[in-house]
Amino acid sequence: MTGRIFLKLITAATALLLLVAASVDFFTTEITRESYIDNLRQQLSEKARMLALSLPLDRESSPQLVRGLAEAAGGRVTLVATSGKVLADSDADAARMENHRSRPELIQAFHGKVGWSERLSATLGIPFLYVAVPVSGGAIRIAVPLSEINRQVHEIRFKILASTALAFLPALLLAALLARILSRRFTEITSYAAQLARGNFRARLKRPPSREFGMLAETLNDTAGNLQHTVEQLEREHAELEKLERVRKDFVINVSHELRTPLASIQGYTETLIDGAINDPAHNMRFLSIIRHNAERLARLTEDLLTLSRVEQKRQKFEFEMHFVNDLLRDALELVQPMAEKREVQLKLDPAPEDATVWCDSEAVSQVLSNLLDNAIKYTPAGGTITVGGSPQGQFMEIFVRDTGIGIPPEDVPRLFERFYRVDKARSRELGGTGLGLSIVKHLVAAHDGTTRVESRVNHGTTFFFTLPQDEPVAGHSLNPEFTAS
Ligand SMILES: Nc1ncnc2c1ncn2[C@@H]1O[C@H](COP(=O)(O)OP(=O)(O)OP(=O)(O)O)[C@@H](O)[C@H]1O
Ligand SMILES: [Mg+2]
């Protein structure tokens, strides 16, 4: 490709140079010849005038004298009478020469002007430049052969051609260099455009020093940048959609699975009872209590799913009010006190400043705290301690629930707030968990413009943190309009 472009450019440059050389040759030859003849005409007319002064125009003009004068003048000298009769000629026998009345240069001289003409001599048969000046009784004419003029013009022409050829060589080399640079640039740009056409938008063209190519490279690079940006954005959107679709499918699978287990259990034990076990006092009560346990589990599951969907779809009605933080914490501890006692876990309050308030829906915060405390109690062995407290963090109040329980492995932490995610499925189920508690926490906190995070060390304990605004938000500012579901 580079070779082809180079060949085209160099051919065009050579043709252009040849054309320039030919026209230089033509015009300079013409101009030189013209100015040379002009000059010569002037000189000859000067000489003729001089001769006219010194040479009387009569029949006695001896051929020797005319020849001597011709030699001194450097040309052929002819004396012609007004009648056209040649009186003397330095190069020919005047007596044998025809009447010169009709010679153009002499016609002009007989009219009192300096006459000249360029033509073939009828006497000598070679081309001459004739210049004639009037004298009394006729005219004096000096002629020089044109062959001499032509020789000199050719000499000058040869010199001009030689110097043109000399200049032609470096010009050709320069043209070759330029053609090489241009062909390379064209090839670079063409192959870059081909890369773009193949969809490789990451490649960038090096900016060449020349302005035009530089601007072209910049425009192409900008185009590639825009395309790359658009493609990346589309890829991101595509990945996001795929992720949402995966989440949706997982959710449907999880819900069906979570419902199927207790339903199958209820169905199985009911059939067993109907088939006669109802009359078996040794088992009937145990079977009924299993049925009740699974029914409760189903009720809790559907309740949690409904809450989650309401909050996610922003259909949950919140009643935001100012509340003292410590009141909320104390109420939450009171609610779980019986469960903590049963599990032999100690509950402690690390109070926030007494007058500290939060702008929240107390029902929602109570649910958040009870979910976190429920987990803390469930995953803390007997003898452990659970502490709740709060501390102001800028415009927010950060509330924490700390336990001295089993902890969470670091690899599980990032997925903890996903729906149905449980570190130990069997253990969670055994403890009556649905895996929706933390997901609900996250959404309820987000609806308050707050954030949720967790710190945990396996076998040492876990602390969950969440934030709530300390003050009512500025009017018109909706509470966390962009929180996302997971
Ligand atoms: N304080 C904690 N200590 C150790 N593990 C915890 C703690 N809190 C939560 N987890 C882990 O996170 C998982 C998810 O908790 P989440 O509250 O969402 O579900 P759950 O407690 O299993 O069920 P649910 O709360 O719906 O009854 C739990 O199954 C448990 O493995
Ligand atoms: Mg829970």
Short mmCIF file of C-alpha atoms in Angstrom, two decimals, residues 4-486:
data_model
loop_
_atom_site.label_atom_id
_atom_site.label_comp_id
_atom_site.label_asym_id
_atom_site.label_seq_id
_atom_site.Cartn_x
_atom_site.Cartn_y
_atom_site.Cartn_z
CA ARG A 4 1.67 2.16 -4.42
CA ILE A 5 0.94 5.58 -2.92
CA PHE A 6 4.66 6.46 -3.10
CA LEU A 7 4.80 5.50 -6.79
CA LYS A 8 1.76 7.62 -7.61
CA LEU A 9 3.08 10.64 -5.74
CA ILE A 10 6.60 10.44 -7.19
CA THR A 11 5.23 9.98 -10.75
CA ALA A 12 3.03 13.05 -10.33
CA ALA A 13 5.95 15.06 -8.89
CA THR A 14 8.30 14.01 -11.75
CA ALA A 15 5.69 14.87 -14.39
CA LEU A 16 5.21 18.26 -12.75
CA LEU A 17 8.96 18.91 -12.63
CA LEU A 18 9.37 17.90 -16.30
CA LEU A 19 6.53 20.20 -17.29
CA VAL A 20 8.13 23.08 -15.37
CA ALA A 21 11.54 22.32 -16.97
CA ALA A 22 10.02 22.22 -20.48
CA SER A 23 8.21 25.52 -20.06
CA VAL A 24 11.33 27.13 -18.52
CA ASP A 25 13.31 25.92 -21.54
CA PHE A 26 10.74 27.20 -24.03
CA PHE A 27 10.26 30.63 -22.50
CA THR A 28 13.89 31.29 -21.66
CA THR A 29 14.96 30.31 -25.21
CA GLU A 30 12.35 32.61 -26.70
CA ILE A 31 13.11 35.49 -24.35
CA THR A 32 16.87 35.09 -24.74
CA ARG A 33 16.61 34.99 -28.50
CA GLU A 34 14.34 38.01 -28.61
CA SER A 35 16.47 40.10 -26.28
CA TYR A 36 19.61 38.95 -28.09
CA ILE A 37 18.25 39.99 -31.47
CA ASP A 38 16.95 43.22 -29.98
CA ASN A 39 20.36 43.98 -28.60
CA LEU A 40 22.06 43.08 -31.82
CA ARG A 41 19.68 45.24 -33.79
CA GLN A 42 20.54 48.20 -31.58
CA GLN A 43 24.25 47.54 -31.97
CA LEU A 44 23.97 47.09 -35.72
CA SER A 45 21.94 50.25 -36.15
CA GLU A 46 24.55 52.18 -34.08
CA LYS A 47 27.30 50.77 -36.24
CA ALA A 48 25.37 51.51 -39.43
CA ARG A 49 24.88 55.09 -38.29
CA MET A 50 28.60 55.41 -37.60
CA LEU A 51 29.37 54.00 -41.03
CA ALA A 52 26.91 56.41 -42.62
CA LEU A 53 28.88 59.28 -41.14
CA SER A 54 32.21 58.05 -42.48
CA LEU A 55 31.16 56.49 -45.77
CA PRO A 56 30.00 58.62 -48.71
CA LEU A 57 27.36 56.87 -50.69
CA ASP A 58 28.66 56.99 -54.30
CA ARG A 59 29.51 54.67 -57.04
CA GLU A 60 33.18 54.88 -56.17
CA SER A 61 32.91 53.13 -52.86
CA SER A 62 35.58 50.55 -53.35
CA PRO A 63 34.80 46.97 -52.39
CA GLN A 64 38.04 46.90 -50.33
CA LEU A 65 36.87 49.85 -48.25
CA VAL A 66 33.46 48.25 -47.70
CA ARG A 67 35.11 44.94 -46.77
CA GLY A 68 37.41 46.76 -44.32
CA LEU A 69 34.45 48.49 -42.77
CA ALA A 70 32.53 45.22 -42.66
CA GLU A 71 35.38 43.56 -40.82
CA ALA A 72 35.52 46.44 -38.33
CA ALA A 73 31.72 46.29 -37.87
CA GLY A 74 31.75 42.50 -37.51
CA GLY A 75 29.12 41.88 -40.22
CA ARG A 76 28.27 42.09 -43.88
CA VAL A 77 27.97 45.68 -45.15
CA THR A 78 25.84 46.65 -48.17
CA LEU A 79 25.39 50.10 -49.66
CA VAL A 80 22.11 50.57 -51.58
CA ALA A 81 20.90 53.52 -53.57
CA THR A 82 17.35 54.83 -53.16
CA SER A 83 16.55 53.18 -56.49
CA GLY A 84 17.28 49.79 -54.91
CA LYS A 85 20.50 49.32 -56.81
CA VAL A 86 23.28 47.79 -54.77
CA LEU A 87 26.27 50.08 -54.82
CA ALA A 88 28.68 47.92 -52.86
CA ASP A 89 28.67 44.75 -50.76
CA SER A 90 31.39 43.38 -48.50
CA ASP A 91 30.58 39.74 -49.20
CA ALA A 92 29.30 39.75 -52.80
CA ASP A 93 29.81 41.33 -56.15
CA ALA A 94 27.48 44.37 -56.19
CA ALA A 95 27.23 44.36 -59.96
CA ARG A 96 25.70 40.91 -59.97
CA MET A 97 23.27 41.51 -57.18
CA GLU A 98 19.59 42.06 -57.96
CA ASN A 99 17.71 45.23 -57.20
CA HIS A 100 17.06 45.53 -53.46
CA ARG A 101 14.14 47.95 -53.65
CA SER A 102 11.68 45.45 -52.21
CA ARG A 103 13.81 44.34 -49.19
CA PRO A 104 11.68 45.10 -46.10
CA GLU A 105 14.56 46.66 -44.06
CA LEU A 106 15.48 48.89 -46.99
CA ILE A 107 11.88 49.98 -47.63
CA GLN A 108 11.79 51.24 -44.04
CA ALA A 109 15.23 52.90 -44.36
CA PHE A 110 14.19 54.66 -47.58
CA HIS A 111 11.28 56.05 -45.55
CA GLY A 112 13.77 57.59 -43.12
CA LYS A 113 13.49 54.96 -40.34
CA VAL A 114 15.82 52.29 -39.05
CA GLY A 115 14.64 49.15 -40.82
CA TRP A 116 15.28 45.56 -39.97
CA SER A 117 14.34 42.10 -41.01
CA GLU A 118 15.23 38.52 -40.32
CA ARG A 119 15.25 36.28 -43.40
CA LEU A 120 17.14 34.15 -45.89
CA SER A 121 19.65 36.03 -48.01
CA ALA A 122 18.76 35.71 -51.69
CA THR A 123 22.40 36.33 -52.56
CA LEU A 124 24.14 34.02 -50.03
CA GLY A 125 21.34 31.57 -49.32
CA ILE A 126 21.69 31.66 -45.49
CA PRO A 127 19.49 33.39 -42.87
CA PHE A 128 20.58 36.89 -41.83
CA LEU A 129 19.55 39.67 -39.50
CA TYR A 130 19.52 42.84 -41.56
CA VAL A 131 19.56 46.36 -40.13
CA ALA A 132 19.39 49.34 -42.49
CA VAL A 133 19.71 53.07 -41.72
CA PRO A 134 18.90 55.88 -44.12
CA VAL A 135 21.66 57.98 -45.62
CA SER A 136 21.34 60.68 -48.24
CA GLY A 137 20.76 58.99 -51.56
CA GLY A 138 20.07 55.56 -50.17
CA ALA A 139 20.76 53.31 -47.19
CA ILE A 140 23.54 51.44 -45.47
CA ARG A 141 22.78 47.95 -44.37
CA ILE A 142 24.66 45.73 -41.97
CA ALA A 143 23.81 42.07 -41.73
CA VAL A 144 24.98 39.28 -39.47
CA PRO A 145 24.25 35.63 -40.14
CA LEU A 146 21.50 34.28 -37.88
CA SER A 147 23.42 31.04 -37.53
CA GLU A 148 25.80 32.92 -35.24
CA ILE A 149 22.86 34.23 -33.19
CA ASN A 150 21.31 30.78 -33.09
CA ARG A 151 24.59 29.29 -31.97
CA GLN A 152 24.83 31.77 -29.12
CA VAL A 153 21.16 31.26 -28.16
CA HIS A 154 21.78 27.51 -28.17
CA GLU A 155 24.77 27.99 -25.97
CA ILE A 156 22.72 29.98 -23.49
CA ARG A 157 19.89 27.46 -23.77
CA PHE A 158 22.29 24.62 -23.08
CA LYS A 159 23.54 26.38 -19.97
CA ILE A 160 19.99 26.99 -18.78
CA LEU A 161 19.09 23.36 -19.44
CA ALA A 162 22.18 22.15 -17.65
CA SER A 163 21.43 24.26 -14.58
CA THR A 164 17.74 23.17 -14.73
CA ALA A 165 18.87 19.54 -14.81
CA LEU A 166 21.17 20.25 -11.88
CA ALA A 167 18.29 21.76 -9.91
CA PHE A 168 15.99 18.97 -11.08
CA LEU A 169 17.99 16.32 -9.22
CA PRO A 170 17.70 17.75 -5.69
CA ALA A 171 14.08 18.72 -6.46
CA LEU A 172 13.39 15.12 -7.41
CA LEU A 173 15.11 13.87 -4.25
CA LEU A 174 13.07 16.31 -2.17
CA ALA A 175 9.90 15.21 -3.95
CA ALA A 176 10.82 11.56 -3.25
CA LEU A 177 11.35 12.36 0.43
CA LEU A 178 8.04 14.19 0.67
CA ALA A 179 6.27 11.43 -1.24
CA ARG A 180 7.73 8.90 1.19
CA ILE A 181 6.59 10.87 4.24
CA LEU A 182 3.12 11.48 2.76
CA SER A 183 2.66 7.86 1.69
CA ARG A 184 3.61 6.70 5.20
CA ARG A 185 1.12 9.09 6.80
CA PHE A 186 -1.62 8.00 4.41
CA THR A 187 -0.88 4.35 5.13
CA GLU A 188 -0.90 4.96 8.91
CA ILE A 189 -4.24 6.75 8.73
CA THR A 190 -5.77 4.16 6.38
CA SER A 191 -4.73 1.24 8.55
CA TYR A 192 -5.98 3.08 11.66
CA ALA A 193 -9.34 3.65 9.96
CA ALA A 194 -9.40 -0.07 9.12
CA GLN A 195 -8.80 -0.87 12.80
CA LEU A 196 -11.74 1.36 13.76
CA ALA A 197 -13.88 -0.36 11.14
CA ARG A 198 -12.98 -3.72 12.76
CA GLY A 199 -14.23 -2.35 16.11
CA ASN A 200 -10.91 -1.74 17.83
CA PHE A 201 -11.63 1.64 19.41
CA ARG A 202 -8.85 1.46 22.00
CA ALA A 203 -6.03 2.05 19.48
CA ARG A 204 -4.82 5.63 19.13
CA LEU A 205 -3.03 7.32 16.25
CA LYS A 206 0.28 9.06 17.07
CA ARG A 207 -0.09 12.78 16.36
CA PRO A 208 2.13 13.61 13.33
CA PRO A 209 3.96 16.97 13.40
CA SER A 210 2.26 18.41 10.31
CA ARG A 211 -0.82 20.53 11.04
CA GLU A 212 -3.28 18.96 8.59
CA PHE A 213 -2.35 15.35 9.40
CA GLY A 214 -2.26 16.31 13.08
CA MET A 215 -5.82 17.62 12.93
CA LEU A 216 -6.96 14.55 11.02
CA ALA A 217 -5.30 12.26 13.58
CA GLU A 218 -6.89 14.23 16.42
CA THR A 219 -10.34 14.01 14.83
CA LEU A 220 -9.97 10.26 14.27
CA ASN A 221 -8.73 9.77 17.84
CA ASP A 222 -11.67 11.80 19.19
CA THR A 223 -14.07 9.71 17.12
CA ALA A 224 -12.46 6.52 18.42
CA GLY A 225 -12.67 7.88 21.99
CA ASN A 226 -16.37 8.67 21.61
CA LEU A 227 -17.07 5.26 20.10
CA GLN A 228 -15.11 3.53 22.86
CA HIS A 229 -17.01 5.51 25.49
CA THR A 230 -20.37 4.59 23.89
CA VAL A 231 -19.42 0.92 23.56
CA GLU A 232 -18.22 0.76 27.18
CA GLN A 233 -21.42 2.41 28.36
CA LEU A 234 -23.51 -0.07 26.38
CA GLU A 235 -21.44 -2.94 27.76
CA ARG A 236 -21.96 -1.63 31.30
CA GLU A 237 -25.70 -1.26 30.73
CA HIS A 238 -25.82 -4.74 29.24
CA ALA A 239 -23.94 -6.20 32.22
CA GLU A 240 -26.26 -4.32 34.58
CA LEU A 241 -29.33 -5.71 32.80
CA GLU A 242 -27.84 -9.21 32.89
CA LYS A 243 -27.13 -8.82 36.59
CA LEU A 244 -30.70 -7.65 37.26
CA GLU A 245 -32.05 -10.55 35.26
CA ARG A 246 -29.87 -12.97 37.25
CA VAL A 247 -31.04 -11.41 40.51
CA ARG A 248 -34.65 -11.70 39.40
CA LYS A 249 -34.25 -15.38 38.43
CA ASP A 250 -32.36 -16.17 41.65
CA PHE A 251 -35.09 -14.47 43.62
CA VAL A 252 -37.86 -16.51 41.98
CA ILE A 253 -35.86 -19.73 42.52
CA ASN A 254 -35.11 -18.82 46.15
CA VAL A 255 -38.70 -17.90 46.96
CA SER A 256 -40.02 -21.14 45.44
CA HIS A 257 -37.41 -23.11 47.32
CA GLU A 258 -38.08 -21.38 50.64
CA LEU A 259 -41.82 -21.92 50.26
CA ARG A 260 -41.56 -25.51 49.09
CA THR A 261 -39.72 -26.83 52.18
CA PRO A 262 -42.26 -25.81 54.86
CA LEU A 263 -45.20 -26.54 52.53
CA ALA A 264 -43.91 -30.06 51.85
CA SER A 265 -43.46 -30.60 55.56
CA ILE A 266 -47.00 -29.37 56.36
CA GLN A 267 -48.44 -31.53 53.58
CA GLY A 268 -46.48 -34.62 54.69
CA TYR A 269 -47.41 -34.40 58.39
CA THR A 270 -51.05 -33.52 57.64
CA GLU A 271 -51.38 -36.63 55.46
CA THR A 272 -49.70 -38.75 58.13
CA LEU A 273 -52.18 -37.46 60.71
CA ILE A 274 -55.16 -38.04 58.39
CA ASP A 275 -53.90 -41.54 57.65
CA GLY A 276 -54.29 -42.42 61.33
CA ALA A 277 -51.51 -40.80 63.28
CA ILE A 278 -54.09 -38.34 64.67
CA ASN A 279 -55.15 -41.19 66.99
CA ASP A 280 -51.59 -41.99 67.99
CA PRO A 281 -51.08 -40.11 71.27
CA ALA A 282 -47.36 -40.83 71.17
CA HIS A 283 -46.81 -38.76 67.99
CA ASN A 284 -49.83 -36.62 67.14
CA MET A 285 -48.84 -33.64 69.29
CA ARG A 286 -45.29 -33.62 67.96
CA PHE A 287 -46.56 -33.76 64.36
CA LEU A 288 -48.99 -30.91 65.02
CA SER A 289 -46.28 -28.78 66.56
CA ILE A 290 -44.07 -29.40 63.49
CA ILE A 291 -46.98 -28.28 61.30
CA ARG A 292 -47.44 -25.18 63.43
CA HIS A 293 -43.71 -24.40 63.31
CA ASN A 294 -43.69 -24.61 59.50
CA ALA A 295 -46.89 -22.55 59.24
CA GLU A 296 -45.23 -19.88 61.39
CA ARG A 297 -42.16 -20.03 59.19
CA LEU A 298 -44.35 -19.55 56.08
CA ALA A 299 -46.12 -16.64 57.71
CA ARG A 300 -42.78 -15.01 58.63
CA LEU A 301 -41.43 -15.58 55.13
CA THR A 302 -44.44 -14.06 53.38
CA GLU A 303 -44.45 -11.18 55.88
CA ASP A 304 -40.74 -10.47 55.20
CA LEU A 305 -41.25 -10.73 51.41
CA LEU A 306 -44.13 -8.30 51.54
CA THR A 307 -42.14 -5.82 53.64
CA LEU A 308 -39.17 -6.08 51.27
CA SER A 309 -41.28 -5.59 48.17
CA ARG A 310 -43.13 -2.62 49.73
CA VAL A 311 -39.87 -0.87 50.66
CA GLU A 312 -38.20 -1.72 47.35
CA GLN A 313 -41.10 -0.40 45.30
CA LYS A 314 -41.39 2.61 47.61
CA ARG A 315 -44.95 1.72 48.49
CA GLN A 316 -44.10 1.59 52.19
CA LYS A 317 -45.60 4.60 53.99
CA PHE A 318 -43.18 6.11 56.47
CA GLU A 319 -44.02 8.56 59.19
CA PHE A 320 -40.88 10.59 59.71
CA GLU A 321 -40.56 12.33 63.05
CA MET A 322 -37.84 13.46 65.46
CA HIS A 323 -36.97 10.80 68.06
CA PHE A 324 -34.43 10.61 70.85
CA VAL A 325 -31.90 7.99 69.86
CA ASN A 326 -31.61 6.48 73.31
CA ASP A 327 -35.41 6.00 73.50
CA LEU A 328 -35.32 3.99 70.28
CA LEU A 329 -32.38 1.88 71.52
CA ARG A 330 -33.96 1.20 74.92
CA ASP A 331 -37.31 0.18 73.35
CA ALA A 332 -35.51 -2.23 71.00
CA LEU A 333 -33.53 -3.80 73.87
CA GLU A 334 -36.68 -4.23 75.91
CA LEU A 335 -38.34 -6.10 73.05
CA VAL A 336 -35.60 -8.72 72.77
CA GLN A 337 -34.84 -8.96 76.50
CA PRO A 338 -36.84 -12.23 77.00
CA MET A 339 -35.10 -13.90 74.04
CA ALA A 340 -31.69 -12.79 75.33
CA GLU A 341 -32.42 -14.16 78.79
CA LYS A 342 -33.54 -17.45 77.29
CA ARG A 343 -30.24 -17.72 75.43
CA GLU A 344 -28.21 -16.48 78.35
CA VAL A 345 -26.85 -13.49 76.51
CA GLN A 346 -26.32 -10.16 78.21
CA LEU A 347 -27.70 -6.95 76.69
CA LYS A 348 -25.97 -3.60 77.22
CA LEU A 349 -26.64 0.00 76.19
CA ASP A 350 -23.78 2.31 75.29
CA PRO A 351 -25.96 5.47 75.21
CA ALA A 352 -25.65 8.29 72.69
CA PRO A 353 -25.66 11.86 74.10
CA GLU A 354 -28.95 12.16 75.96
CA ASP A 355 -30.42 14.93 73.80
CA ALA A 356 -29.32 13.26 70.51
CA THR A 357 -32.18 12.89 68.07
CA VAL A 358 -32.80 11.23 64.71
CA TRP A 359 -35.29 12.00 61.93
CA CYS A 360 -36.94 8.64 61.24
CA ASP A 361 -39.94 6.38 61.13
CA SER A 362 -39.85 4.72 64.57
CA GLU A 363 -41.57 1.55 63.31
CA ALA A 364 -38.96 1.09 60.58
CA VAL A 365 -36.03 1.74 62.96
CA SER A 366 -37.56 -0.66 65.46
CA GLN A 367 -37.66 -3.33 62.74
CA VAL A 368 -34.02 -2.60 61.75
CA LEU A 369 -32.86 -2.87 65.38
CA SER A 370 -34.91 -5.95 66.08
CA ASN A 371 -33.53 -7.73 62.95
CA LEU A 372 -29.95 -6.87 63.96
CA LEU A 373 -30.51 -7.80 67.62
CA ASP A 374 -32.28 -11.01 66.59
CA ASN A 375 -29.21 -11.99 64.54
CA ALA A 376 -26.80 -10.94 67.31
CA ILE A 377 -28.64 -13.08 69.86
CA LYS A 378 -29.01 -16.02 67.44
CA TYR A 379 -25.32 -16.04 66.49
CA THR A 380 -23.84 -15.38 69.95
CA PRO A 381 -23.26 -18.36 72.23
CA ALA A 382 -24.47 -18.33 75.84
CA GLY A 383 -22.41 -16.06 78.08
CA GLY A 384 -21.81 -13.51 75.33
CA THR A 385 -22.63 -9.81 75.39
CA ILE A 386 -24.56 -7.64 72.97
CA THR A 387 -24.08 -3.88 73.05
CA VAL A 388 -26.14 -1.24 71.26
CA GLY A 389 -25.19 2.39 71.06
CA GLY A 390 -24.96 5.49 68.91
CA SER A 391 -22.52 8.26 68.13
CA PRO A 392 -22.99 11.41 66.04
CA GLN A 393 -21.12 11.43 62.70
CA GLY A 394 -21.54 14.79 61.01
CA GLN A 395 -25.17 15.24 59.98
CA PHE A 396 -25.86 11.60 60.78
CA MET A 397 -26.17 9.44 63.86
CA GLU A 398 -24.34 6.15 63.58
CA ILE A 399 -26.04 3.35 65.49
CA PHE A 400 -24.30 0.05 66.13
CA VAL A 401 -25.21 -3.45 67.36
CA ARG A 402 -22.13 -5.32 68.59
CA ASP A 403 -21.95 -8.95 69.64
CA THR A 404 -19.27 -11.30 70.89
CA GLY A 405 -20.59 -14.13 68.71
CA ILE A 406 -19.32 -16.51 66.06
CA GLY A 407 -18.38 -13.79 63.55
CA ILE A 408 -18.66 -13.84 59.75
CA PRO A 409 -15.92 -15.07 57.36
CA PRO A 410 -14.54 -12.15 55.29
CA GLU A 411 -15.54 -13.81 51.97
CA ASP A 412 -19.22 -13.77 53.03
CA VAL A 413 -19.29 -10.15 54.16
CA PRO A 414 -19.81 -8.54 50.68
CA ARG A 415 -22.93 -10.67 49.99
CA LEU A 416 -24.44 -10.45 53.47
CA PHE A 417 -27.14 -7.93 52.54
CA GLU A 418 -28.36 -9.91 49.52
CA ARG A 419 -31.79 -11.48 49.72
CA PHE A 420 -31.72 -15.09 51.06
CA TYR A 421 -27.96 -14.99 51.57
CA ARG A 422 -26.94 -17.00 54.60
CA VAL A 423 -23.46 -17.95 55.72
CA ASP A 424 -24.59 -21.29 57.05
CA LYS A 425 -27.95 -22.19 55.44
CA ALA A 426 -28.68 -25.19 57.62
CA ARG A 427 -27.88 -23.38 60.84
CA SER A 428 -29.93 -20.34 59.84
CA ARG A 429 -32.95 -22.49 58.97
CA GLU A 430 -32.57 -24.39 62.17
CA LEU A 431 -32.68 -21.05 63.97
CA GLY A 432 -35.82 -20.10 62.02
CA GLY A 433 -34.10 -17.64 59.69
CA THR A 434 -35.29 -16.80 56.17
CA GLY A 435 -32.19 -14.91 55.02
CA LEU A 436 -34.22 -11.75 54.40
CA GLY A 437 -33.52 -9.92 57.68
CA LEU A 438 -30.40 -7.98 56.58
CA SER A 439 -31.84 -7.22 53.17
CA ILE A 440 -34.82 -5.56 54.87
CA VAL A 441 -32.39 -3.68 57.16
CA LYS A 442 -30.47 -2.34 54.19
CA HIS A 443 -33.58 -1.13 52.35
CA LEU A 444 -35.19 0.46 55.38
CA VAL A 445 -31.96 2.33 56.24
CA ALA A 446 -31.55 3.44 52.61
CA ALA A 447 -35.10 4.83 52.68
CA HIS A 448 -33.82 7.11 55.49
CA ASP A 449 -30.87 8.27 53.33
CA GLY A 450 -28.65 6.19 55.59
CA THR A 451 -25.94 3.60 54.91
CA THR A 452 -25.21 0.17 56.35
CA ARG A 453 -21.89 -1.55 56.99
CA VAL A 454 -20.45 -4.42 58.98
CA GLU A 455 -17.20 -5.28 60.75
CA SER A 456 -16.59 -8.85 61.85
CA ARG A 457 -13.93 -11.28 63.08
CA VAL A 458 -14.61 -14.99 63.11
CA ASN A 459 -14.95 -16.30 66.70
CA HIS A 460 -14.62 -12.78 68.10
CA GLY A 461 -17.83 -11.07 67.13
CA THR A 462 -19.62 -8.82 64.72
CA THR A 463 -20.67 -5.17 64.70
CA PHE A 464 -23.38 -3.86 62.37
CA PHE A 465 -23.52 -0.09 61.82
CA PHE A 466 -26.22 2.02 60.21
CA THR A 467 -26.76 5.74 59.95
CA LEU A 468 -29.84 7.94 60.27
CA PRO A 469 -30.13 11.68 59.65
CA GLN A 470 -30.00 13.73 62.87
CA ASP A 471 -32.23 16.46 61.47
CA GLU A 472 -35.18 16.84 59.17
CA PRO A 473 -33.85 17.13 55.60
CA VAL A 474 -34.18 20.48 53.77
CA ALA A 475 -37.68 20.92 52.26
CA GLY A 476 -38.01 19.47 48.77
CA HIS A 477 -35.13 17.07 49.25
CA SER A 478 -36.63 13.62 48.94
CA LEU A 479 -35.23 10.98 51.23
CA ASN A 480 -32.79 8.80 49.36
CA PRO A 481 -34.57 8.69 45.98
CA GLU A 482 -31.92 6.50 44.38
CA PHE A 483 -31.33 3.62 46.73
CA THR A 484 -31.08 0.36 44.81
CA ALA A 485 -32.32 -3.09 45.55
CA SER A 486 -30.07 -6.13 45.55
#
